[in-house]
């Protein structure tokens, strides 16, 4: 029987040495062409080995294309998620919440006072960021960037300036008077910012209910190779447990995915009556990878099933009616949806907000850090995920139990009991209906700043299979 051959780093290094000799006397155009072919060879080899839809790869390819174009030419028509980047270190950084930015996220809507103008409403500002230091806050409305008014025809170009130092003209929101201040302009610097996904948490006492509220904005274990974010997550949930919460509202409306490892940690802390004997998720790779897994003595069929981790800080079993409330939005995706799907066999998961994005597949980071001529990194889809009941039918997203598109003109601070989605969750918990005003508006979302982030819409799977099958 033919053995399936996975790309080995040594083979890549050998190709690299031959390439360096071959191109030493070529001109710049030849260097570029040869290096493109070298990188494209690496792309194709890995896609043939790992890509979930490797049976859909084209039989003829043009390796003279630039690597990004070549990668795109290989993708299965139904693949919305695989991506490639010309610097693998930047790719890895982005998955850990490290990026060059000023520190705020926003949604774009049409300006109700103009047919052509667009406003950027700030959704949240990151702690100790340039944006926070400049005084920006949730609900403020940006109308200009670098003195250019944002319009329906130029917003993509204008927003590209946000990656560098820039100014914004904005109107500050006063939630108590429900009014906007006169326009003001501030200058913002961008910096390498390490974002902590543990954004906010509190305990809300209302009647007989003690409600834990937790805003978690993406899945990452820590900055770089650390696990400080997961450690903080566990501390937060343990604090809820110690406080004796009766209900929990998990806010994932801005969480568009991330690490399987962190998703497993969170699910293990929140699931009702779960431990290391209960199945959280099952994985499905392409046929060749699955056969290699079954044949490898260090892996075997057990690696395709991921069980919960037993956690002393688990709070799910003490929640009233074993019910978890999750606040969702149109960018709630991937690892966030894995949480919903993985917990539903064990408890009631009630969604408040908008329909989620719909991503039931995961990727792995592929790069060759030993090849000086290849700095590219790619994030191809390699696995489809299922829950313990073999359910994976959410590629169209999860529909909310309580609908709210979260497009209110008046954005209260996250954690304020008047804030639209939290108010709906609390109203359902107490049986008293929505408290406070929600201020729904008929204004379709044009775009979201999360769409511009490389880490968005990712489920990055544990790379043990990759590391084992590519070992020398």
XYZ file of C-alpha atoms in Angstrom:
472
model
C 0.000 0.000 0.000
C 1.294 3.448 -0.873
C 2.221 5.570 2.142
C 0.981 9.146 2.043
C 3.930 11.534 2.270
C 3.583 14.701 4.318
C 5.916 17.644 3.695
C 9.039 17.401 5.843
C 11.077 20.465 6.857
C 14.274 18.724 5.702
C 12.966 18.393 2.166
C 12.102 22.054 2.139
C 15.596 22.974 3.298
C 17.136 20.885 0.534
C 15.029 22.704 -2.042
C 16.088 25.982 -0.484
C 19.815 25.173 -0.819
C 19.434 24.210 -4.475
C 17.448 27.346 -5.163
C 20.068 29.646 -3.642
C 22.761 28.159 -5.881
C 20.582 28.282 -8.951
C 19.584 31.917 -8.678
C 22.909 33.420 -7.602
C 23.610 34.881 -11.034
C 20.078 35.738 -12.123
C 18.651 39.241 -12.475
C 15.944 40.583 -10.146
C 13.044 39.473 -12.353
C 14.433 35.966 -12.537
C 14.990 35.935 -8.774
C 11.373 36.913 -8.195
C 10.055 34.323 -10.642
C 12.201 31.527 -9.229
C 11.328 32.390 -5.657
C 7.619 32.513 -6.537
C 7.907 29.005 -7.943
C 9.783 27.847 -4.849
C 7.117 29.256 -2.526
C 4.339 27.938 -4.763
C 5.862 24.443 -4.669
C 5.682 24.661 -0.877
C 2.078 25.902 -1.017
C 0.915 23.111 -3.319
C 2.745 20.384 -1.409
C 1.121 21.387 1.863
C -2.324 21.919 0.349
C -2.196 18.452 -1.219
C -1.323 17.004 2.162
C -3.493 18.953 4.592
C -6.324 20.811 2.856
C -9.736 19.486 3.912
C -10.891 19.593 0.292
C -7.644 18.296 -1.236
C -9.679 16.170 -3.638
C -10.983 19.442 -5.141
C -7.538 20.891 -5.951
C -7.042 21.735 -9.643
C -5.008 19.265 -11.690
C -3.195 22.032 -13.600
C -1.737 25.088 -11.860
C 0.318 28.126 -12.863
C 3.311 28.348 -10.545
C 4.462 31.598 -12.144
C 1.737 33.448 -10.248
C 2.534 35.523 -7.186
C 2.110 33.301 -4.084
C -1.089 34.990 -2.882
C -2.693 34.600 -6.318
C -1.454 31.038 -6.620
C -2.894 30.130 -3.228
C -6.259 31.640 -4.205
C -6.243 29.650 -7.453
C -6.134 26.406 -5.461
C -9.095 27.048 -3.191
C -12.299 25.053 -3.355
C -15.248 27.226 -4.447
C -17.017 26.702 -1.126
C -14.011 27.797 0.945
C -14.622 31.241 2.478
C -11.957 30.985 5.132
C -8.475 29.817 4.055
C -5.929 32.623 3.782
C -2.249 33.332 3.242
C 0.085 36.095 4.419
C 3.525 37.170 3.201
C 4.966 37.208 6.728
C 4.274 34.177 8.892
C 5.325 35.952 12.088
C 2.677 38.618 11.510
C 0.177 35.818 10.888
C 1.067 34.137 14.185
C 0.977 37.465 16.034
C -2.474 38.303 14.695
C -3.864 35.010 15.997
C -2.585 35.925 19.474
C -4.200 39.372 19.419
C -1.027 41.277 18.510
C -1.463 43.901 15.802
C -0.533 47.443 14.880
C -3.544 49.584 15.751
C -4.919 52.504 17.755
C -7.174 50.295 19.868
C -10.857 50.602 18.942
C -13.467 48.574 17.051
C -16.461 49.985 15.198
C -19.454 49.315 12.971
C -20.288 51.273 9.818
C -23.802 52.566 9.136
C -25.312 55.087 6.750
C -25.631 58.569 8.199
C -29.365 59.185 8.666
C -28.806 62.851 7.824
C -27.178 62.195 4.449
C -27.773 59.920 1.474
C -24.062 59.352 0.841
C -22.263 59.752 4.155
C -21.295 56.892 6.446
C -20.645 56.922 10.183
C -18.363 54.652 12.192
C -19.877 53.985 15.609
C -17.367 52.808 18.204
C -18.319 49.442 19.710
C -15.552 49.180 22.272
C -12.221 50.770 23.121
C -9.299 48.664 24.320
C -7.696 49.288 27.712
C -4.551 51.419 27.832
C -4.645 51.923 24.054
C -4.023 55.214 22.210
C -7.779 55.432 21.591
C -8.598 55.130 25.286
C -5.937 57.669 26.207
C -7.429 60.068 23.635
C -10.823 59.811 25.347
C -12.755 57.762 22.777
C -15.445 55.477 24.172
C -18.228 53.109 23.172
C -21.049 54.879 21.315
C -18.976 57.777 19.967
C -19.577 58.446 16.274
C -16.714 59.030 13.840
C -17.544 61.037 10.717
C -14.092 61.801 9.293
C -10.675 60.165 9.092
C -7.711 62.431 8.337
C -10.204 65.236 7.605
C -11.910 63.162 4.897
C -15.636 62.556 5.336
C -16.513 58.858 5.207
C -18.923 58.085 2.351
C -20.466 55.017 0.795
C -18.073 55.292 -2.148
C -14.813 55.887 -0.268
C -15.137 54.113 3.079
C -12.874 51.194 2.149
C -10.089 53.529 1.058
C -10.553 55.877 4.001
C -10.516 53.071 6.550
C -7.269 51.655 5.168
C -5.609 54.711 6.745
C -6.431 53.365 10.211
C -3.442 51.015 10.069
C -1.127 54.025 10.447
C -1.162 57.171 12.582
C -4.365 59.067 11.813
C -6.860 61.601 13.072
C -10.584 61.117 13.597
C -13.350 63.674 13.798
C -16.047 62.377 16.099
C -19.074 63.279 18.191
C -18.901 62.038 21.776
C -21.968 60.268 23.155
C -23.453 61.275 26.506
C -25.678 58.348 27.468
C -27.334 60.143 30.367
C -28.548 63.097 28.296
C -28.891 60.854 25.220
C -27.102 63.436 23.103
C -24.025 63.843 20.923
C -21.453 66.559 21.517
C -20.257 68.929 18.813
C -17.588 67.456 16.500
C -14.035 67.268 17.835
C -10.835 65.979 16.242
C -8.136 63.880 17.919
C -4.887 62.455 16.576
C -4.213 58.780 17.198
C -0.949 56.891 16.995
C -0.847 53.215 16.089
C 1.345 50.817 18.011
C 1.972 47.107 18.387
C -0.880 46.364 20.738
C -1.259 43.126 22.703
C -4.997 42.712 23.164
C -6.301 40.751 26.141
C -9.491 38.855 25.190
C -10.785 38.999 28.773
C -12.396 42.394 28.239
C -14.854 42.828 31.111
C -16.604 40.907 33.868
C -18.983 41.754 36.699
C -21.627 40.304 39.000
C -25.107 41.833 38.784
C -27.531 41.399 41.674
C -31.186 41.696 40.714
C -33.841 40.274 43.017
C -32.981 36.685 43.881
C -30.642 36.396 40.916
C -26.898 36.868 41.049
C -25.832 37.139 37.405
C -22.272 36.753 36.173
C -21.524 38.821 33.055
C -18.371 38.111 31.024
C -17.201 39.813 27.822
C -14.712 37.581 26.003
C -13.580 38.972 22.656
C -11.444 36.262 21.017
C -9.870 32.909 21.826
C -6.144 33.010 22.596
C -4.177 31.343 25.377
C -1.751 34.214 25.817
C 0.618 36.613 24.115
C 3.140 34.579 22.138
C 3.562 31.106 23.639
C 2.198 32.025 27.073
C -1.097 30.996 28.642
C -1.797 34.055 30.795
C -5.122 34.796 29.082
C -6.453 31.285 29.761
C -5.225 31.540 33.352
C -7.096 34.827 33.774
C -10.203 33.286 32.192
C -10.179 30.504 34.764
C -9.695 33.028 37.559
C -12.710 35.032 36.350
C -14.966 31.970 36.227
C -13.686 30.815 39.606
C -14.595 34.264 40.942
C -18.132 33.783 39.635
C -18.303 30.408 41.343
C -17.039 31.790 44.643
C -19.546 34.657 44.420
C -22.343 32.088 44.123
C -23.796 33.241 40.804
C -27.131 31.725 39.823
C -26.997 32.733 36.150
C -24.302 33.532 33.587
C -24.341 35.791 30.529
C -21.380 35.189 28.204
C -20.914 38.060 25.754
C -19.455 36.757 22.470
C -21.000 39.371 20.168
C -17.521 40.640 19.140
C -15.810 37.248 19.284
C -15.074 35.950 15.801
C -12.982 32.961 16.821
C -9.494 31.797 17.655
C -7.773 28.904 19.383
C -9.303 25.467 19.931
C -7.221 25.164 23.105
C -8.838 28.249 24.644
C -12.288 27.179 23.445
C -11.828 23.854 25.225
C -10.767 25.667 28.403
C -13.828 27.922 28.352
C -16.235 25.092 27.535
C -14.791 23.009 30.365
C -15.394 25.885 32.790
C -18.984 26.500 31.657
C -20.449 23.106 30.781
C -22.956 21.513 33.153
C -21.801 18.201 34.658
C -18.867 17.832 32.258
C -15.473 16.269 32.959
C -12.683 14.520 31.090
C -14.929 11.545 30.295
C -17.405 13.653 28.271
C -16.923 14.506 24.577
C -16.678 18.182 23.644
C -15.961 17.834 19.918
C -15.040 15.428 17.152
C -12.786 16.227 14.186
C -12.876 15.144 10.566
C -9.754 15.578 8.386
C -9.300 14.652 4.726
C -9.151 10.916 3.968
C -5.355 10.716 3.712
C -4.737 12.521 6.987
C -7.297 10.383 8.803
C -5.658 7.196 7.500
C -2.245 8.393 8.681
C -3.717 9.250 12.079
C -5.149 5.741 12.411
C -1.801 4.189 11.423
C 0.421 6.343 13.646
C 1.154 4.750 17.055
C 1.541 8.198 18.642
C -1.926 9.280 17.483
C -4.623 6.715 16.727
C -8.406 7.225 16.505
C -8.605 8.809 19.956
C -6.987 12.000 18.668
C -10.100 12.653 16.566
C -12.180 13.073 19.730
C -11.615 15.941 22.173
C -12.972 15.519 25.684
C -13.661 18.267 28.178
C -11.043 18.968 30.835
C -12.015 18.446 34.470
C -11.967 21.901 36.094
C -12.370 22.661 39.797
C -13.533 26.159 38.802
C -16.396 24.828 36.648
C -19.515 26.900 37.241
C -21.972 25.292 34.807
C -23.446 22.829 37.266
C -24.566 25.585 39.661
C -26.386 27.655 37.018
C -30.151 27.820 37.382
C -31.806 25.198 35.151
C -28.320 24.442 33.770
C -28.901 27.330 31.375
C -26.212 29.526 29.799
C -27.020 32.820 28.073
C -24.748 33.837 25.184
C -24.933 37.263 23.544
C -24.287 36.951 19.808
C -23.791 39.125 16.755
C -23.294 38.687 13.036
C -19.523 38.375 13.644
C -19.825 35.728 16.355
C -17.989 32.940 14.574
C -15.900 29.815 14.496
C -14.504 29.006 17.966
C -17.456 30.914 19.471
C -19.854 28.723 17.513
C -17.856 25.689 18.634
C -18.724 26.673 22.223
C -22.442 26.855 21.362
C -22.456 23.567 19.464
C -20.252 21.721 21.932
C -22.221 22.712 25.044
C -25.759 22.185 23.735
C -25.762 18.403 24.328
C -25.098 19.099 28.027
C -27.121 22.201 28.886
C -29.542 24.768 27.544
C -27.647 27.423 25.598
C -29.921 30.397 24.977
C -28.766 32.941 22.377
C -29.609 36.644 22.576
C -28.777 38.939 19.663
C -28.204 38.315 15.965
C -27.634 35.214 13.829
C -24.036 34.039 14.118
C -21.608 33.876 11.194
C -21.654 30.161 10.383
C -18.236 28.440 10.411
C -17.913 24.781 11.334
C -14.385 24.194 10.027
C -10.926 24.827 11.450
C -7.452 25.676 10.202
C -3.799 25.264 11.131
C -0.848 27.642 10.732
C 1.628 26.354 8.142
C 5.041 27.985 7.672
C 8.708 27.026 7.305
C 10.834 28.927 9.799
C 14.011 27.198 8.552
C 13.726 28.513 4.991
C 15.224 31.999 4.716
C 13.750 32.479 1.235
C 10.172 31.717 2.281
C 8.579 34.031 4.843
C 5.040 33.124 3.817
C 2.515 31.618 6.194
C -0.849 30.130 5.344
C -3.945 29.189 7.270
C -5.761 26.547 5.208
C -8.927 24.807 6.345
C -7.926 21.307 7.457
C -10.752 19.994 9.636
C -14.527 19.954 10.096
C -15.843 19.873 13.665
C -18.824 18.113 15.255
C -20.259 17.934 18.759
C -20.749 14.769 20.825
C -23.992 14.049 18.937
C -22.187 14.350 15.575
C -23.978 17.614 14.787
C -22.261 20.176 12.566
C -25.144 21.760 10.695
C -24.465 25.421 11.482
C -22.665 26.644 8.373
C -25.567 29.095 8.032
C -25.068 30.295 11.600
C -27.031 29.824 14.813
C -30.343 31.671 14.935
C -30.954 33.513 18.236
C -33.676 32.570 20.694
C -34.179 36.262 21.484
C -33.625 38.507 18.455
C -31.896 41.874 18.596
C -29.633 43.099 15.752
C -27.745 45.249 18.275
C -27.943 48.356 16.109
C -29.193 50.801 18.730
C -28.349 54.463 18.214
C -27.731 54.780 21.934
C -24.942 52.416 22.996
C -24.687 52.044 26.744
C -21.382 50.849 28.221
C -20.857 47.095 28.217
C -22.000 45.801 31.590
C -24.578 48.572 32.063
C -27.907 46.848 32.715
C -29.561 49.254 30.258
C -27.378 47.985 27.393
C -29.646 46.376 24.783
C -28.525 42.737 24.666
C -27.676 42.460 28.348
C -31.052 44.009 29.227
C -32.845 41.367 27.163
C -30.898 38.557 28.820
C -31.583 39.914 32.316
C -35.259 40.360 31.470
C -35.493 36.726 30.416
C -33.626 35.542 33.513
C -35.886 37.438 35.901
C -39.071 36.945 33.903
C -39.667 40.688 33.932
C -39.027 41.340 30.244
C -36.553 43.864 28.898
C -35.458 46.503 31.362
C -34.388 49.913 30.162
C -34.597 51.285 26.631
C -33.026 49.435 23.733
C -33.440 52.087 21.019
C -33.605 49.812 17.985
C -32.892 51.522 14.697
C -33.613 50.577 11.107
C -30.050 50.889 9.848
C -28.432 47.912 8.128
C -24.801 47.227 8.938
C -22.451 48.181 6.082
C -19.203 46.783 7.457
C -17.429 45.909 10.684
C -13.872 46.617 11.767
C -13.490 42.971 12.818
C -13.728 42.030 9.138
C -10.313 43.659 8.622
C -8.559 41.481 11.207
C -6.696 38.392 10.042
C -7.638 36.506 13.201
C -11.364 36.917 12.530
C -13.495 33.901 11.600
C -10.799 31.444 12.684
C -10.822 28.182 14.572
C -7.138 27.337 14.885
C -6.953 23.675 15.801
C -4.451 22.061 18.141
C -1.434 21.264 15.945
C -0.482 17.945 17.572
C -1.547 15.987 14.478
C 0.525 18.262 12.250
C 3.594 18.077 14.510
C 3.399 14.300 14.835
C 2.886 13.497 11.154
C 5.678 15.845 10.033
C 8.268 14.710 12.572
C 11.640 13.657 11.118
